[in-house]
Tab-separated table of N, CA and C in Angstrom:
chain	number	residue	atom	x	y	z
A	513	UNK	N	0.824	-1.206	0.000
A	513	UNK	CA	0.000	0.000	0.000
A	513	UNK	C	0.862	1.262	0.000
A	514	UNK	N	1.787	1.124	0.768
A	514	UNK	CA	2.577	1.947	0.544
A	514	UNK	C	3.041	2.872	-0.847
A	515	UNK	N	3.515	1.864	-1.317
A	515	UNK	CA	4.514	2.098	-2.973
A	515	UNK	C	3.385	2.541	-3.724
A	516	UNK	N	2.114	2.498	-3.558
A	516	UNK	CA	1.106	3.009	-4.428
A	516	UNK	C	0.957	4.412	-3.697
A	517	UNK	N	0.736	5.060	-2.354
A	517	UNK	CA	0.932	5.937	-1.858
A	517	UNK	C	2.194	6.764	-2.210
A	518	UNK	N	3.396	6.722	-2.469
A	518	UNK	CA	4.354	6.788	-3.162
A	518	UNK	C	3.850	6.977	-4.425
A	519	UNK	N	3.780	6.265	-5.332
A	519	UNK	CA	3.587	6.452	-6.379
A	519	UNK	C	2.307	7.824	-6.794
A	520	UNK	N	1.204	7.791	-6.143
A	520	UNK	CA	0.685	8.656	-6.459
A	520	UNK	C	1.112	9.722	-6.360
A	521	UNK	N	1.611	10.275	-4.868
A	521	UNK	CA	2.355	11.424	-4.310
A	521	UNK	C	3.036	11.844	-5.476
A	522	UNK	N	3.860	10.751	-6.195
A	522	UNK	CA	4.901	11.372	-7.346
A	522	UNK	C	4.158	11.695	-8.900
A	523	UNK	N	2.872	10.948	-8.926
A	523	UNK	CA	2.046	11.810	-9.783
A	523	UNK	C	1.379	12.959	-9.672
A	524	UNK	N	1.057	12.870	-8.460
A	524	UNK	CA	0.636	14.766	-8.431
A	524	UNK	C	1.579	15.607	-8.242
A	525	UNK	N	2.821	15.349	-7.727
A	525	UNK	CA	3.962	16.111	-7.659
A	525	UNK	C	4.350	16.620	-8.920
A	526	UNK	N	4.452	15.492	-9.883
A	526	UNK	CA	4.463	15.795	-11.632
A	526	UNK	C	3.900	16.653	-12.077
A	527	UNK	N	2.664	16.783	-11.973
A	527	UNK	CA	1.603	17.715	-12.650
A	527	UNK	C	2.077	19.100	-11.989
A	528	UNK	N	1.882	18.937	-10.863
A	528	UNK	CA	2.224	20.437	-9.984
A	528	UNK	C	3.966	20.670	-10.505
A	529	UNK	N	5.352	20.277	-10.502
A	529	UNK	CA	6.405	20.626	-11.100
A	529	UNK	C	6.014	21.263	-12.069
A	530	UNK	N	6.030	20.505	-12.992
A	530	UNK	CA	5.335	20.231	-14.624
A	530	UNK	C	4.898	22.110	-14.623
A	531	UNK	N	3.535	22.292	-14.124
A	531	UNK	CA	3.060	23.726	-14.212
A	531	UNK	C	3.575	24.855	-13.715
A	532	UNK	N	4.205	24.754	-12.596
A	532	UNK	CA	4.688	25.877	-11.884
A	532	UNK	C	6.127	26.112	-12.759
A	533	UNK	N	6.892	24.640	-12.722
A	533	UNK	CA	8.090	25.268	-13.899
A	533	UNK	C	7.698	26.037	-15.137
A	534	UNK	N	6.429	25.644	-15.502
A	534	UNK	CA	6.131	26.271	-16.825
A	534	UNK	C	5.816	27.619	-16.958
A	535	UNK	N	5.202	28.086	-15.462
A	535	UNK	CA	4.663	29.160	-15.539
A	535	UNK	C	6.133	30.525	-14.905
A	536	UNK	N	7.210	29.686	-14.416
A	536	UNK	CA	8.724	30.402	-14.341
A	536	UNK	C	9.121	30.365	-15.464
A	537	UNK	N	8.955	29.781	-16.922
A	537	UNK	CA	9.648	29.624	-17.948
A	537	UNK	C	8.655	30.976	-18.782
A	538	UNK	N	7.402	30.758	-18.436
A	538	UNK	CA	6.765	31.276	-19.793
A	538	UNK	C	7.089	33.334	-19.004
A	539	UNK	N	7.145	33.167	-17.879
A	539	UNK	CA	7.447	34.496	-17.084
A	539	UNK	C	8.695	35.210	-17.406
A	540	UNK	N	9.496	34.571	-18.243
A	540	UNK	CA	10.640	34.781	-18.712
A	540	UNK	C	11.802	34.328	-18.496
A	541	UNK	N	12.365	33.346	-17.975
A	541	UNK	CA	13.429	32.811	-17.134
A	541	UNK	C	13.619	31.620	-18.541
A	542	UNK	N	12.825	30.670	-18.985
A	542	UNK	CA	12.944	29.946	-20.157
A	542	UNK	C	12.876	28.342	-19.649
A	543	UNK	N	12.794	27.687	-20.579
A	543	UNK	CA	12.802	26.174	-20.303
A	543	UNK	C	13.624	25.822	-20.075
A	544	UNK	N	14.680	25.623	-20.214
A	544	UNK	CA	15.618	25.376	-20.282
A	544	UNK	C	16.182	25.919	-18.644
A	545	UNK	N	16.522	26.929	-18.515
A	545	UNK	CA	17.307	27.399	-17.305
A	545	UNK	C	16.187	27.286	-16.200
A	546	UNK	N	14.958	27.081	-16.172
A	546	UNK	CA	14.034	26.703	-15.350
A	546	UNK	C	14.214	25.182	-14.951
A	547	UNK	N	14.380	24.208	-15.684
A	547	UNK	CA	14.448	22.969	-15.610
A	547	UNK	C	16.030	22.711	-14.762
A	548	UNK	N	17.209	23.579	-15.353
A	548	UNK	CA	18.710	23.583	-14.419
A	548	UNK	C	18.505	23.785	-13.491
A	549	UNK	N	17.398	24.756	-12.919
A	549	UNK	CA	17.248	25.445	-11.487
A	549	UNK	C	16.711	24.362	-10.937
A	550	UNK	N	15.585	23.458	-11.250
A	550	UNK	CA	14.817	22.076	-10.757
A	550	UNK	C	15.567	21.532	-10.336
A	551	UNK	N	16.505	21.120	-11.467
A	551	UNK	CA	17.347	19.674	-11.296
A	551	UNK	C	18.341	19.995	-10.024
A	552	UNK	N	18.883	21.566	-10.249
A	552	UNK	CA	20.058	21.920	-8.632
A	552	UNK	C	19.288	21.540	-7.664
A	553	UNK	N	18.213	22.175	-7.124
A	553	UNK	CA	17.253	21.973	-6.316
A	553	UNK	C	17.047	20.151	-5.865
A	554	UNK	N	16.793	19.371	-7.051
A	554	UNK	CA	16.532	18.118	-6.911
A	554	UNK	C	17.457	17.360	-6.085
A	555	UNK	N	18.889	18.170	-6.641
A	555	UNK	CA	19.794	17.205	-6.372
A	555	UNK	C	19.999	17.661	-4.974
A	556	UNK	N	19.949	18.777	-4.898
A	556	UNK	CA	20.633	18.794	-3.414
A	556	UNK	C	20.176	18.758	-2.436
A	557	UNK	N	18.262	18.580	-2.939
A	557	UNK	CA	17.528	17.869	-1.840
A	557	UNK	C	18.235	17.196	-1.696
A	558	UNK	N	18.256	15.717	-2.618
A	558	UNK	CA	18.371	14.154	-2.277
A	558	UNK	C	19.779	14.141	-1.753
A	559	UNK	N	20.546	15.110	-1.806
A	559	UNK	CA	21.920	14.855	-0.955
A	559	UNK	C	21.957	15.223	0.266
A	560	UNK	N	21.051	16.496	0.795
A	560	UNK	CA	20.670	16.245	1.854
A	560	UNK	C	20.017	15.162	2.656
A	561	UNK	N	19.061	14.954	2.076
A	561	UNK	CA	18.159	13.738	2.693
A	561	UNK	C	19.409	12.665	2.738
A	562	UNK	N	20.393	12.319	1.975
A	562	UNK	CA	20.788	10.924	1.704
A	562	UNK	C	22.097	11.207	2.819
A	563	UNK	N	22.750	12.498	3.399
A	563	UNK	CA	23.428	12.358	4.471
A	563	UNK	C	23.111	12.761	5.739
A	564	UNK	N	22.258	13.774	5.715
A	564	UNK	CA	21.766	14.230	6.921
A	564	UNK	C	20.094	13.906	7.622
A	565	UNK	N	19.429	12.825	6.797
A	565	UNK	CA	18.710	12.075	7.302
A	565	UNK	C	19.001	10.512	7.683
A	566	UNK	N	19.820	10.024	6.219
A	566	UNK	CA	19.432	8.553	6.377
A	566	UNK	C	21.434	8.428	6.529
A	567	UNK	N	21.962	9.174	6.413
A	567	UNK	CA	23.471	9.397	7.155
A	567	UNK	C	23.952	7.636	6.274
A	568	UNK	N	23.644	8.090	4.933
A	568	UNK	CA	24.008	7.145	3.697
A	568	UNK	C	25.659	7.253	3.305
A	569	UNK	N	26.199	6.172	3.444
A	569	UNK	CA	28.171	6.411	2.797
A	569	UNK	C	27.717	6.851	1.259
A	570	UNK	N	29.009	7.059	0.699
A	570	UNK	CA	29.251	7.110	-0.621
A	570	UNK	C	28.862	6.148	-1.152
A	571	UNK	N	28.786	5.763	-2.289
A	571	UNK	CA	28.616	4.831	-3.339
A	571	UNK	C	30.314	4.282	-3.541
A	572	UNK	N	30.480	3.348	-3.350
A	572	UNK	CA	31.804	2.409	-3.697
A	572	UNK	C	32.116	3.090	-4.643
A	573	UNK	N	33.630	3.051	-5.307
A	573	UNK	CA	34.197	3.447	-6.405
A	573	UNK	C	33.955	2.606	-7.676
A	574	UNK	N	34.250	1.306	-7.130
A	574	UNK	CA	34.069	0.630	-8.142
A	574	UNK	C	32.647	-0.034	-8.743
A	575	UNK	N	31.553	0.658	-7.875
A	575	UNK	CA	30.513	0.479	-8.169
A	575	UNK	C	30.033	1.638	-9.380
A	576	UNK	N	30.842	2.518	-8.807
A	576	UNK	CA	30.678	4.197	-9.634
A	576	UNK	C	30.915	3.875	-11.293
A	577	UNK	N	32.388	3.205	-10.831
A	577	UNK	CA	32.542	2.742	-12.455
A	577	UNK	C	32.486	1.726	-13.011
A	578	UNK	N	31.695	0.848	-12.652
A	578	UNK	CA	30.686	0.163	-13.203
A	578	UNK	C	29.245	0.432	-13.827
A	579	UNK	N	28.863	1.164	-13.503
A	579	UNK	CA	27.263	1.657	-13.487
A	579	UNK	C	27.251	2.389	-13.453
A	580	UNK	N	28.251	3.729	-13.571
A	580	UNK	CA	28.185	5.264	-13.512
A	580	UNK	C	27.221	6.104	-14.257
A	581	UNK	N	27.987	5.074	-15.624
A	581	UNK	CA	26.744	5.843	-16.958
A	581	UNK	C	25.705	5.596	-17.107
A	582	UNK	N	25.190	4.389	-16.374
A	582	UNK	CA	23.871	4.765	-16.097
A	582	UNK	C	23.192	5.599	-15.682
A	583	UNK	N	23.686	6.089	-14.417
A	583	UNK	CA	23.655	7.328	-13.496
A	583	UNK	C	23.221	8.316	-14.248
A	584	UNK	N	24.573	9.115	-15.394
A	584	UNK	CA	24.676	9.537	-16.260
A	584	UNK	C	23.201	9.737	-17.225
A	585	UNK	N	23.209	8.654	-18.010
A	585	UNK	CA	22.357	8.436	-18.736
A	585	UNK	C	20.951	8.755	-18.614
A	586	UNK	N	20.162	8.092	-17.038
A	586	UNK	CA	19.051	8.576	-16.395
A	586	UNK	C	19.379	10.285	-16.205
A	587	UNK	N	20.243	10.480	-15.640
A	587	UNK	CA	20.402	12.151	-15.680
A	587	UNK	C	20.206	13.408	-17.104
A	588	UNK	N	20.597	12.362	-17.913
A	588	UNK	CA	20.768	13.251	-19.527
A	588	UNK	C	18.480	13.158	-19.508
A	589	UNK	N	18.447	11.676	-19.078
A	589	UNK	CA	17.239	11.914	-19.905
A	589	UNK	C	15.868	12.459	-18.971
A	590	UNK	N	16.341	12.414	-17.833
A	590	UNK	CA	15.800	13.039	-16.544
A	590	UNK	C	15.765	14.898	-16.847
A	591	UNK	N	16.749	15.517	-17.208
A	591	UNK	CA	16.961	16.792	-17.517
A	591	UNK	C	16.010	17.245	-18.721
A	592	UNK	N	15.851	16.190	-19.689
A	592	UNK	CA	15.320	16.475	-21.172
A	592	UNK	C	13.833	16.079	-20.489
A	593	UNK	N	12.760	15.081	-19.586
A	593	UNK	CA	12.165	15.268	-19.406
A	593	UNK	C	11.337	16.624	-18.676
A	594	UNK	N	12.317	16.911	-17.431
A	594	UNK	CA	12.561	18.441	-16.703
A	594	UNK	C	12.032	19.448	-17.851
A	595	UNK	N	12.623	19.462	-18.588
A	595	UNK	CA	12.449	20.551	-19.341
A	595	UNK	C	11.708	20.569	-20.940
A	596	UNK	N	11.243	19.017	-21.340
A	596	UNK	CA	10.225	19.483	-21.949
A	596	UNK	C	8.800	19.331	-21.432
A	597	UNK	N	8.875	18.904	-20.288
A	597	UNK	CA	7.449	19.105	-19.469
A	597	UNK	C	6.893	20.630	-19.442
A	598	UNK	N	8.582	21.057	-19.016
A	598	UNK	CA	8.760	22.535	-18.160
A	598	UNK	C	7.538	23.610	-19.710
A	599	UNK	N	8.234	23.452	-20.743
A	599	UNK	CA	7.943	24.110	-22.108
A	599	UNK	C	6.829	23.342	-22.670
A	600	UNK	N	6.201	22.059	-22.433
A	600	UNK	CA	4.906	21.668	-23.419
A	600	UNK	C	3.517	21.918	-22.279
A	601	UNK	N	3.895	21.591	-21.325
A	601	UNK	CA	2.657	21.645	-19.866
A	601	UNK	C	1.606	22.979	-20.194
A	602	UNK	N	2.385	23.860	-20.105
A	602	UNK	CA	1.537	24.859	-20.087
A	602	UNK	C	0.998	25.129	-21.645
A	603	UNK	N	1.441	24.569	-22.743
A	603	UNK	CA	0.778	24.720	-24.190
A	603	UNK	C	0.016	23.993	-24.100
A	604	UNK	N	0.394	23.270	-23.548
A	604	UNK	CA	-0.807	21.738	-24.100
A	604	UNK	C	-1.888	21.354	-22.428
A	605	UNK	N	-1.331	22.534	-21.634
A	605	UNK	CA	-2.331	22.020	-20.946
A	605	UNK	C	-2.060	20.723	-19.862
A	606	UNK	N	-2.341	20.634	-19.251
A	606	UNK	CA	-1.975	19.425	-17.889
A	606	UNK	C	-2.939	18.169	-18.110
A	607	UNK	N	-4.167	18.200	-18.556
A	607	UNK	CA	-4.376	16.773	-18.968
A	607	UNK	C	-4.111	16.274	-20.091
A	608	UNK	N	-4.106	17.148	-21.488
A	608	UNK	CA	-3.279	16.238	-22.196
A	608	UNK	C	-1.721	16.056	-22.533
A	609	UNK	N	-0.981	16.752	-21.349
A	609	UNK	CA	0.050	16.891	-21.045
A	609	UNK	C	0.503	15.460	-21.009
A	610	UNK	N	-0.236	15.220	-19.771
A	610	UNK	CA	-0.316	14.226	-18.890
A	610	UNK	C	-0.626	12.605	-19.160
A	611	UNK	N	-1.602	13.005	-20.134
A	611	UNK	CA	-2.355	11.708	-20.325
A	611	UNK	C	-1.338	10.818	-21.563
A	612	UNK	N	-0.798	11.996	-22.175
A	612	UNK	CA	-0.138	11.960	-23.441
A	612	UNK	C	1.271	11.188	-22.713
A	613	UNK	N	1.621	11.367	-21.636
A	613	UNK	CA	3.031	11.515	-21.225
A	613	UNK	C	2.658	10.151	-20.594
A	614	UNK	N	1.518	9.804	-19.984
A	614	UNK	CA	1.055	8.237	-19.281
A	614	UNK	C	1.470	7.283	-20.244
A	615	UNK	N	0.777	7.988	-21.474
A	615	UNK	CA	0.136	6.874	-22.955
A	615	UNK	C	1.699	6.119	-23.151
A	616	UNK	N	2.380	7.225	-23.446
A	616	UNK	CA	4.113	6.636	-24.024
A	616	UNK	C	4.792	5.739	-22.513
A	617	UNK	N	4.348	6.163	-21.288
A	617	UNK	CA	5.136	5.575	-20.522
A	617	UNK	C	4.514	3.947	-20.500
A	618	UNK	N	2.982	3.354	-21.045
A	618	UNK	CA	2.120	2.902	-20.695
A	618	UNK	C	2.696	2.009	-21.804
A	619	UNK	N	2.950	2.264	-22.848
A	619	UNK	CA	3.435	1.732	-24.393
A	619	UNK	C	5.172	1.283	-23.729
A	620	UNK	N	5.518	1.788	-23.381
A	620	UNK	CA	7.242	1.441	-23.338
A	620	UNK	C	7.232	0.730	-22.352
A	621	UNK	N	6.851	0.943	-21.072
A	621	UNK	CA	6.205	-0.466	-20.039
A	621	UNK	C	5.882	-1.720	-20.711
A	622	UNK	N	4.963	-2.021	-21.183
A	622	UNK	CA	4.571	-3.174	-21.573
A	622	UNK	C	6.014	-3.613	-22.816
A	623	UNK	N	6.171	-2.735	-23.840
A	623	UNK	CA	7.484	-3.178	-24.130
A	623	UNK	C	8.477	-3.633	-23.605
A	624	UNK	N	8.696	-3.046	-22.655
A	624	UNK	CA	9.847	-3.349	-21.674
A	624	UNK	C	9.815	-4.542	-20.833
A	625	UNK	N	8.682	-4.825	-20.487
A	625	UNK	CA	8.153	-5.959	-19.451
A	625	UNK	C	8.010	-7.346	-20.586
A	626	UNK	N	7.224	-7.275	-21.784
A	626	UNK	CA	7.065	-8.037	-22.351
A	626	UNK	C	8.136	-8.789	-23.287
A	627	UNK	N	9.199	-7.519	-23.447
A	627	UNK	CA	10.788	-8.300	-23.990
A	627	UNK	C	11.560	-8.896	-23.622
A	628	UNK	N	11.201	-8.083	-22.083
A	628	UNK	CA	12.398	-8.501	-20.796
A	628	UNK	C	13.982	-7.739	-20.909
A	629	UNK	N	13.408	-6.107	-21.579
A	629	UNK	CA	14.410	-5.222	-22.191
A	629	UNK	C	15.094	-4.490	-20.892
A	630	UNK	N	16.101	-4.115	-21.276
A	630	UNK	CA	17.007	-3.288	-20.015
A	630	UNK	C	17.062	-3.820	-18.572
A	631	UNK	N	17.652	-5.312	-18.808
A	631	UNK	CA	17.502	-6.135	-18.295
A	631	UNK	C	16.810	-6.459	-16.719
A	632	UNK	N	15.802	-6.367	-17.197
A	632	UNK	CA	14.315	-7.154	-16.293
A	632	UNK	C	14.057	-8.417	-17.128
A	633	UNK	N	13.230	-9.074	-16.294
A	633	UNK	CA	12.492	-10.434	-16.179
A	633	UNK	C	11.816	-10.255	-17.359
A	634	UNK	N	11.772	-11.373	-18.444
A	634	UNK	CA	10.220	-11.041	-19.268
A	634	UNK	C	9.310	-11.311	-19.026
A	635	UNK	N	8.340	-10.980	-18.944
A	635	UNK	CA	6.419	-11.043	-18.449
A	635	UNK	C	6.117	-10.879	-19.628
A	636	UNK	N	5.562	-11.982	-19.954
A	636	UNK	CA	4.261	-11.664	-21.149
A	636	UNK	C	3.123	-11.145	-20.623
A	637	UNK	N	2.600	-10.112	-21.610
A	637	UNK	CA	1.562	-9.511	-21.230
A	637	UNK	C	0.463	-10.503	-20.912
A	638	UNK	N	-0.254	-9.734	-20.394
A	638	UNK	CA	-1.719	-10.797	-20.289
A	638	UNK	C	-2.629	-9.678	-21.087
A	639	UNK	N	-3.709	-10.344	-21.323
A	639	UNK	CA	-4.619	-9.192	-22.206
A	639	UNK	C	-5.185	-8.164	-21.635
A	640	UNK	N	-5.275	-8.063	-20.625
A	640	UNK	CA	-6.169	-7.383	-19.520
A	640	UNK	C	-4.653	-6.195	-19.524
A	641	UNK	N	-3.565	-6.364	-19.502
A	641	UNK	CA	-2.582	-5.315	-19.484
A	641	UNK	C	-2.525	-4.513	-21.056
A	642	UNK	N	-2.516	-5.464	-22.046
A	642	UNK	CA	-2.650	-4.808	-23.549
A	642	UNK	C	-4.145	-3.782	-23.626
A	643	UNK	N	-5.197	-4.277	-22.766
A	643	UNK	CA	-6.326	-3.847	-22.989
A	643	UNK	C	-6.502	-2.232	-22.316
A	644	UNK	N	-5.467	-2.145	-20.857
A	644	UNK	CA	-5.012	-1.547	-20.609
A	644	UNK	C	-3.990	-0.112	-21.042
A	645	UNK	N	-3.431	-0.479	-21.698
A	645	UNK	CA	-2.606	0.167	-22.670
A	645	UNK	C	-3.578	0.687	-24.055
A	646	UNK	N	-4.652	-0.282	-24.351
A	646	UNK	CA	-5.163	0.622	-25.176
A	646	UNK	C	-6.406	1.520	-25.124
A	647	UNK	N	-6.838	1.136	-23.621
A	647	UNK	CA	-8.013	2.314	-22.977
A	647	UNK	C	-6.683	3.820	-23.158
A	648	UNK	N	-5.674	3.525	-22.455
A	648	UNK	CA	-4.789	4.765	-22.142
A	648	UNK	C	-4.799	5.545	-23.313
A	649	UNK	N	-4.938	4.940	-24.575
A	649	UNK	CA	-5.198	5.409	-26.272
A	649	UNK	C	-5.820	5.925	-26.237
A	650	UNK	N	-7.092	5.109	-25.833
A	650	UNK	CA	-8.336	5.699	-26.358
A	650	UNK	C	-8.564	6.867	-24.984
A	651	UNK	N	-8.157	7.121	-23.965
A	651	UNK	CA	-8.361	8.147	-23.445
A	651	UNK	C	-7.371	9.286	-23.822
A	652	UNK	N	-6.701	8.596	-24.528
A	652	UNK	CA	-5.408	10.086	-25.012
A	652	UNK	C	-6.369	11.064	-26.212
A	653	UNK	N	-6.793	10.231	-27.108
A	653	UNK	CA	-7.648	10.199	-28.100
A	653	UNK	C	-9.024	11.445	-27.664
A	654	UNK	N	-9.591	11.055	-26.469
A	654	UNK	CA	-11.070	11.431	-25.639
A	654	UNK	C	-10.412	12.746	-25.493
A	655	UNK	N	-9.352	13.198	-24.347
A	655	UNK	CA	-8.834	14.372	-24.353
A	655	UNK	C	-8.698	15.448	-25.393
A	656	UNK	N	-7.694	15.055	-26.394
A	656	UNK	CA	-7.522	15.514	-27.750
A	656	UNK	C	-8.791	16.052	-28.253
A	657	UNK	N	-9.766	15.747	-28.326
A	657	UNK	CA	-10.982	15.868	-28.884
A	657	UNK	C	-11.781	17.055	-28.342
């Protein structure tokens, strides 16, 4: 129950980022340098929290360079989400922002789960998950309209 409590928290957190960055960008500051200001902010929450709450060591070295660029990688594409949320949210609006932004995560999920891509387990879908994925369509679709 938890992780769904969690999880929601981080969907309304989305929507609310999502707009308020947009409405610092469209105020003049820009997408771009609105989304840098997020991400400083982000990070130095979680470095707070990660020493002066949960009083977390470093990450091993050789764990660093092993898996660094992953790190990396989630960061490149973490920043590019930051900031085209920051610049489409407020054009397009927060539900089909949103719904639009579910639809693709909803499509690459089941890809991901059903290949067993970026190495996870493969799960074949069951139909009730495909059927799933294509209500999320057809509500992307309902919005749009």
């Amino acid at each position: 129950m938890q992780f769904w409590l969690i999880a929601m928290a981080c969907g309304g957190f989305q929507v609310l980022q999502a707009m308020t960055n947009g409405a610092a960008a469209r105020a003049g500051i820009g997408a771009i340098w609105v989304g840098a200001m997020s991400a400083t902010v982000s990070a130095l929450t979680l470095v707070l929290v990660a020493v002066a709450i949960y009083r977390l060591p470093l990450p091993a070295a050789n764990l660093l360079q092993a898996h660094g660029l992953k790190a990396v990688a989630g960061g490149m594409m973490g920043a590019f989400i930051l900031a085209g949320l920051t610049f489409v949210a407020p054009r397009l609006g927060p539900s089909q922002t949103f719904i639009l932004y579910f639809f693709v995560i909803a499509v690459a999920s089941a890809l991901i789960d059903g290949f067993g891509l970026l190495g996870t387990e493969a799960r074949p879908l069951a139909a009730r998950q495909l059927v799933g994925v294509l209500l999320a369509g057809f509500g992307l679709l309902l919005a749009r309209s």
